[in-house]
PDB file of C-alpha atoms in Angstrom:
ATOM      1  CA  UNK M 123     -13.865  14.711   1.743  1.00 36.00           C
ATOM      2  CA  UNK M 124     -10.372  16.015   1.150  1.00 39.00           C
ATOM      3  CA  UNK M 125      -7.421  13.728   0.808  1.00 40.00           C
ATOM      4  CA  UNK M 126      -4.282  14.492   2.731  1.00 41.00           C
ATOM      5  CA  UNK M 127      -1.182  14.163   0.648  1.00 41.00           C
ATOM      6  CA  UNK M 128       1.711  12.444   2.263  1.00 42.00           C
ATOM      7  CA  UNK M 129       5.272  13.312   1.696  1.00 41.00           C
ATOM      8  CA  UNK M 130       7.118  10.103   2.175  1.00 42.00           C
ATOM      9  CA  UNK M 131      10.554  11.199   3.082  1.00 41.00           C
ATOM     10  CA  UNK M 132      11.654   7.840   4.302  1.00 39.00           C
ATOM     11  CA  UNK M 133      15.188   7.664   5.439  1.00 37.00           C
ATOM     12  CA  UNK M 134      16.748   4.337   6.072  1.00 36.00           C
ATOM     13  CA  UNK M 135      19.039   4.895   8.991  1.00 34.00           C
ATOM     14  CA  UNK M 136      21.102   1.858   9.795  1.00 32.00           C
ATOM     15  CA  UNK M 137      22.887   2.526  13.082  1.00 33.00           C
ATOM     16  CA  UNK M 138      25.357  -0.305  12.528  1.00 33.00           C
ATOM     17  CA  UNK M 139      26.295  -2.165   9.366  1.00 35.00           C
ATOM     18  CA  UNK M 140      23.423  -4.321   8.181  1.00 38.00           C
ATOM     19  CA  UNK M 141      23.680  -7.056  10.733  1.00 37.00           C
ATOM     20  CA  UNK M 142      20.825  -9.272  11.742  1.00 40.00           C
ATOM     21  CA  UNK M 143      19.434 -12.653  10.911  1.00 41.00           C
ATOM     22  CA  UNK M 144      16.217 -12.711  12.907  1.00 50.00           C
ATOM     23  CA  UNK M 145      13.460 -10.160  12.401  1.00 52.00           C
ATOM     24  CA  UNK M 146      13.457  -9.342  16.104  1.00 64.00           C
ATOM     25  CA  UNK M 147      16.996  -7.977  15.728  1.00 81.00           C
ATOM     26  CA  UNK M 148      15.807  -5.201  13.405  1.00 80.00           C
ATOM     27  CA  UNK M 149      14.333  -2.253  15.299  1.00 83.00           C
ATOM     28  CA  UNK M 150      11.814  -0.125  13.437  1.00 82.00           C
ATOM     29  CA  UNK M 151      10.732   3.417  14.342  1.00 86.00           C
ATOM     30  CA  UNK M 152       8.218   5.416  12.326  1.00 86.00           C
ATOM     31  CA  UNK M 153       7.218   9.005  12.955  1.00 90.00           C
ATOM     32  CA  UNK M 154       4.707  11.277  11.244  1.00 91.00           C
ATOM     33  CA  UNK M 155       5.427  14.995  11.219  1.00 94.00           C
ATOM     34  CA  UNK M 156       4.276  18.221   9.619  1.00 94.00           C
ATOM     35  CA  UNK M 157       6.348  21.264   8.823  1.00 94.00           C
ATOM     36  CA  UNK M 158       5.298  24.550  10.404  1.00 93.00           C
ATOM     37  CA  UNK M 159       6.778  28.008  10.163  1.00 95.00           C
ATOM     38  CA  UNK M 160       8.028  29.531  13.412  1.00 94.00           C
ATOM     39  CA  UNK M 161       9.682  32.824  14.250  1.00 95.00           C
ATOM     40  CA  UNK M 162      13.119  32.691  15.831  1.00 95.00           C
ATOM     41  CA  UNK M 163      13.958  35.163  18.651  1.00 95.00           C
ATOM     42  CA  UNK M 164      15.802  37.339  16.089  1.00 96.00           C
ATOM     43  CA  UNK M 165      12.671  37.514  13.904  1.00 95.00           C
ATOM     44  CA  UNK M 166      13.884  35.004  11.314  1.00 96.00           C
ATOM     45  CA  UNK M 167      11.200  32.669   9.962  1.00 96.00           C
ATOM     46  CA  UNK M 168      12.214  29.002   9.847  1.00 96.00           C
ATOM     47  CA  UNK M 169      10.437  25.757   9.055  1.00 96.00           C
ATOM     48  CA  UNK M 170      10.467  23.129  11.800  1.00 96.00           C
ATOM     49  CA  UNK M 171       8.931  19.696  12.047  1.00 95.00           C
ATOM     50  CA  UNK M 172       6.356  18.881  14.691  1.00 94.00           C
ATOM     51  CA  UNK M 173       4.492  15.637  15.449  1.00 94.00           C
ATOM     52  CA  UNK M 174       1.443  15.181  13.203  1.00 92.00           C
ATOM     53  CA  UNK M 175      -1.144  14.511  15.878  1.00 87.00           C
ATOM     54  CA  UNK M 176      -4.073  15.723  13.773  1.00 85.00           C
ATOM     55  CA  UNK M 177      -3.947  17.013  10.214  1.00 87.00           C
ATOM     56  CA  UNK M 178      -6.409  18.821   7.999  1.00 88.00           C
ATOM     57  CA  UNK M 179      -7.123  17.932   4.353  1.00 89.00           C
ATOM     58  CA  UNK M 180      -4.345  19.103   2.054  1.00 89.00           C
ATOM     59  CA  UNK M 181      -1.625  18.963   4.724  1.00 91.00           C
ATOM     60  CA  UNK M 182       1.617  17.259   3.732  1.00 92.00           C
ATOM     61  CA  UNK M 183       2.618  14.660   6.305  1.00 92.00           C
ATOM     62  CA  UNK M 184       6.251  13.587   6.391  1.00 92.00           C
ATOM     63  CA  UNK M 185       6.742   9.972   7.400  1.00 89.00           C
ATOM     64  CA  UNK M 186      10.240   9.016   8.468  1.00 88.00           C
ATOM     65  CA  UNK M 187      11.074   5.372   9.032  1.00 84.00           C
ATOM     66  CA  UNK M 188      14.286   4.322  10.679  1.00 84.00           C
ATOM     67  CA  UNK M 189      15.599   0.804  10.803  1.00 81.00           C
ATOM     68  CA  UNK M 190      18.364  -0.154  13.183  1.00 82.00           C
ATOM     69  CA  UNK M 191      20.149  -3.455  13.255  1.00 83.00           C
ATOM     70  CA  UNK M 192      20.626  -4.595  16.848  1.00 86.00           C
ATOM     71  CA  UNK M 193      22.024  -7.966  15.815  1.00 85.00           C
ATOM     72  CA  UNK M 194      25.554  -9.222  15.492  1.00 86.00           C
ATOM     73  CA  UNK M 195      25.412 -10.647  11.980  1.00 83.00           C
ATOM     74  CA  UNK M 196      24.773  -9.262   8.528  1.00 75.00           C
ATOM     75  CA  UNK M 197      21.169  -8.952   7.458  1.00 74.00           C
ATOM     76  CA  UNK M 198      20.243 -10.319   4.071  1.00 78.00           C
ATOM     77  CA  UNK M 199      17.186  -9.833   1.913  1.00 80.00           C
ATOM     78  CA  UNK M 200      15.748  -7.157   4.194  1.00 82.00           C
ATOM     79  CA  UNK M 201      12.362  -5.976   2.865  1.00 86.00           C
ATOM     80  CA  UNK M 202      10.227  -3.317   4.519  1.00 86.00           C
ATOM     81  CA  UNK M 203       6.628  -2.807   3.368  1.00 89.00           C
ATOM     82  CA  UNK M 204       4.540   0.129   4.558  1.00 89.00           C
ATOM     83  CA  UNK M 205       0.853   0.649   3.782  1.00 92.00           C
ATOM     84  CA  UNK M 206      -0.201   4.148   2.806  1.00 92.00           C
ATOM     85  CA  UNK M 207      -2.815   5.224   5.342  1.00 88.00           C
ATOM     86  CA  UNK M 208      -6.388   5.467   4.080  1.00 87.00           C
ATOM     87  CA  UNK M 209      -7.520   9.025   3.428  1.00 87.00           C
ATOM     88  CA  UNK M 210      -3.988   9.868   2.288  1.00 90.00           C
ATOM     89  CA  UNK M 211      -2.239   9.785  -1.057  1.00 91.00           C
ATOM     90  CA  UNK M 212       1.403   9.331  -1.923  1.00 93.00           C
ATOM     91  CA  UNK M 213       3.196  12.413  -3.291  1.00 93.00           C
ATOM     92  CA  UNK M 214       5.117  11.332  -6.411  1.00 93.00           C
ATOM     93  CA  UNK M 215       8.882  11.098  -6.170  1.00 92.00           C
ATOM     94  CA  UNK M 216       9.187  11.421  -2.403  1.00 92.00           C
ATOM     95  CA  UNK M 217       9.919   7.847  -1.288  1.00 92.00           C
ATOM     96  CA  UNK M 218      13.603   7.132  -1.028  1.00 89.00           C
ATOM     97  CA  UNK M 219      16.068   5.149   0.995  1.00 85.00           C
ATOM     98  CA  UNK M 220      19.810   4.700   1.140  1.00 83.00           C
ATOM     99  CA  UNK M 221      21.004   1.638  -0.741  1.00 85.00           C
ATOM    100  CA  UNK M 222      17.503   0.368  -1.423  1.00 88.00           C
ATOM    101  CA  UNK M 223      15.140  -0.335  -4.272  1.00 93.00           C
ATOM    102  CA  UNK M 224      11.750   1.352  -3.817  1.00 94.00           C
ATOM    103  CA  UNK M 225       8.662  -0.213  -5.404  1.00 96.00           C
ATOM    104  CA  UNK M 226       4.943   0.412  -5.108  1.00 97.00           C
ATOM    105  CA  UNK M 227       1.707  -1.577  -5.049  1.00 97.00           C
ATOM    106  CA  UNK M 228      -1.894  -0.812  -5.956  1.00 97.00           C
ATOM    107  CA  UNK M 229      -3.241  -3.931  -4.233  1.00 96.00           C
ATOM    108  CA  UNK M 230      -0.807  -4.697  -1.393  1.00 95.00           C
ATOM    109  CA  UNK M 231       0.292  -7.918  -3.110  1.00 95.00           C
ATOM    110  CA  UNK M 232       2.146  -7.078  -6.320  1.00 95.00           C
ATOM    111  CA  UNK M 233       5.019  -4.585  -6.250  1.00 97.00           C
ATOM    112  CA  UNK M 234       6.726  -2.877  -9.174  1.00 97.00           C
ATOM    113  CA  UNK M 235       8.247   0.360 -10.401  1.00 96.00           C
ATOM    114  CA  UNK M 236       5.624   3.092 -10.984  1.00 96.00           C
ATOM    115  CA  UNK M 237       5.776   2.837 -14.779  1.00 96.00           C
ATOM    116  CA  UNK M 238       4.836  -0.855 -14.630  1.00 97.00           C
ATOM    117  CA  UNK M 239       1.745  -0.486 -12.423  1.00 97.00           C
ATOM    118  CA  UNK M 240      -1.787  -0.425 -13.851  1.00 97.00           C
ATOM    119  CA  UNK M 241      -5.291  -0.230 -12.419  1.00 96.00           C
ATOM    120  CA  UNK M 242      -8.663  -1.196 -13.826  1.00 95.00           C
ATOM    121  CA  UNK M 243     -11.407   1.402 -13.551  1.00 89.00           C
ATOM    122  CA  UNK M 244     -15.117   0.797 -12.907  1.00 90.00           C
ATOM    123  CA  UNK M 245     -15.742   0.455 -16.670  1.00 93.00           C
ATOM    124  CA  UNK M 246     -13.168  -2.332 -16.908  1.00 94.00           C
ATOM    125  CA  UNK M 247     -10.598  -0.169 -18.688  1.00 95.00           C
ATOM    126  CA  UNK M 248      -6.946  -0.576 -17.730  1.00 96.00           C
ATOM    127  CA  UNK M 249      -4.860   2.563 -17.287  1.00 95.00           C
ATOM    128  CA  UNK M 250      -1.435   3.395 -15.866  1.00 96.00           C
ATOM    129  CA  UNK M 251      -1.531   3.723 -12.074  1.00 96.00           C
ATOM    130  CA  UNK M 252      -0.859   7.143 -10.617  1.00 95.00           C
ATOM    131  CA  UNK M 253       0.548   8.049  -7.215  1.00 96.00           C
ATOM    132  CA  UNK M 254      -2.967   8.374  -5.785  1.00 94.00           C
ATOM    133  CA  UNK M 255      -3.597   4.713  -6.649  1.00 96.00           C
ATOM    134  CA  UNK M 256      -0.700   3.368  -4.574  1.00 97.00           C
ATOM    135  CA  UNK M 257      -1.661   1.435  -1.462  1.00 96.00           C
ATOM    136  CA  UNK M 258       1.791   0.303  -0.281  1.00 96.00           C
ATOM    137  CA  UNK M 259       5.458   1.232  -0.581  1.00 95.00           C
ATOM    138  CA  UNK M 260       8.236  -1.349  -0.320  1.00 94.00           C
ATOM    139  CA  UNK M 261      11.954  -0.918   0.304  1.00 91.00           C
ATOM    140  CA  UNK M 262      14.325  -3.775  -0.466  1.00 90.00           C
ATOM    141  CA  UNK M 263      17.773  -3.093   0.922  1.00 84.00           C
ATOM    142  CA  UNK M 264      20.659  -3.781  -1.409  1.00 78.00           C
ATOM    143  CA  UNK M 265      22.949  -5.870   0.756  1.00 66.00           C
TER     144      UNK M 265
END
């Protein structure tokens, strides 16, 4: 079984200054896309993004998350946690977000910078976690 690699190109797009107190005032949109090459009318080849309805093993999927504050007050301590879909693996160095700290988890509970994460293998040996071990990505906005 092949594992799809995901390109997490997560852009935090705040439509208004961080303003919200209640979670229901933060609107979240997430889209999954793939890049495909198309030919323009003049014969030029360009890459365009299309919805990722179905992907084959080895296809990079670009996930874009957008967060919009629909509230009237400043948001504080905003944390967004996204699971990495099963059958997919995170592509190192691709998660980012404006004015945010990005951390990862190998168990969905504990989050840290990549260099601080470890996993225990079937033999009970601890090793540094790699991108394929990540189960979740977390963004904490710096407000």
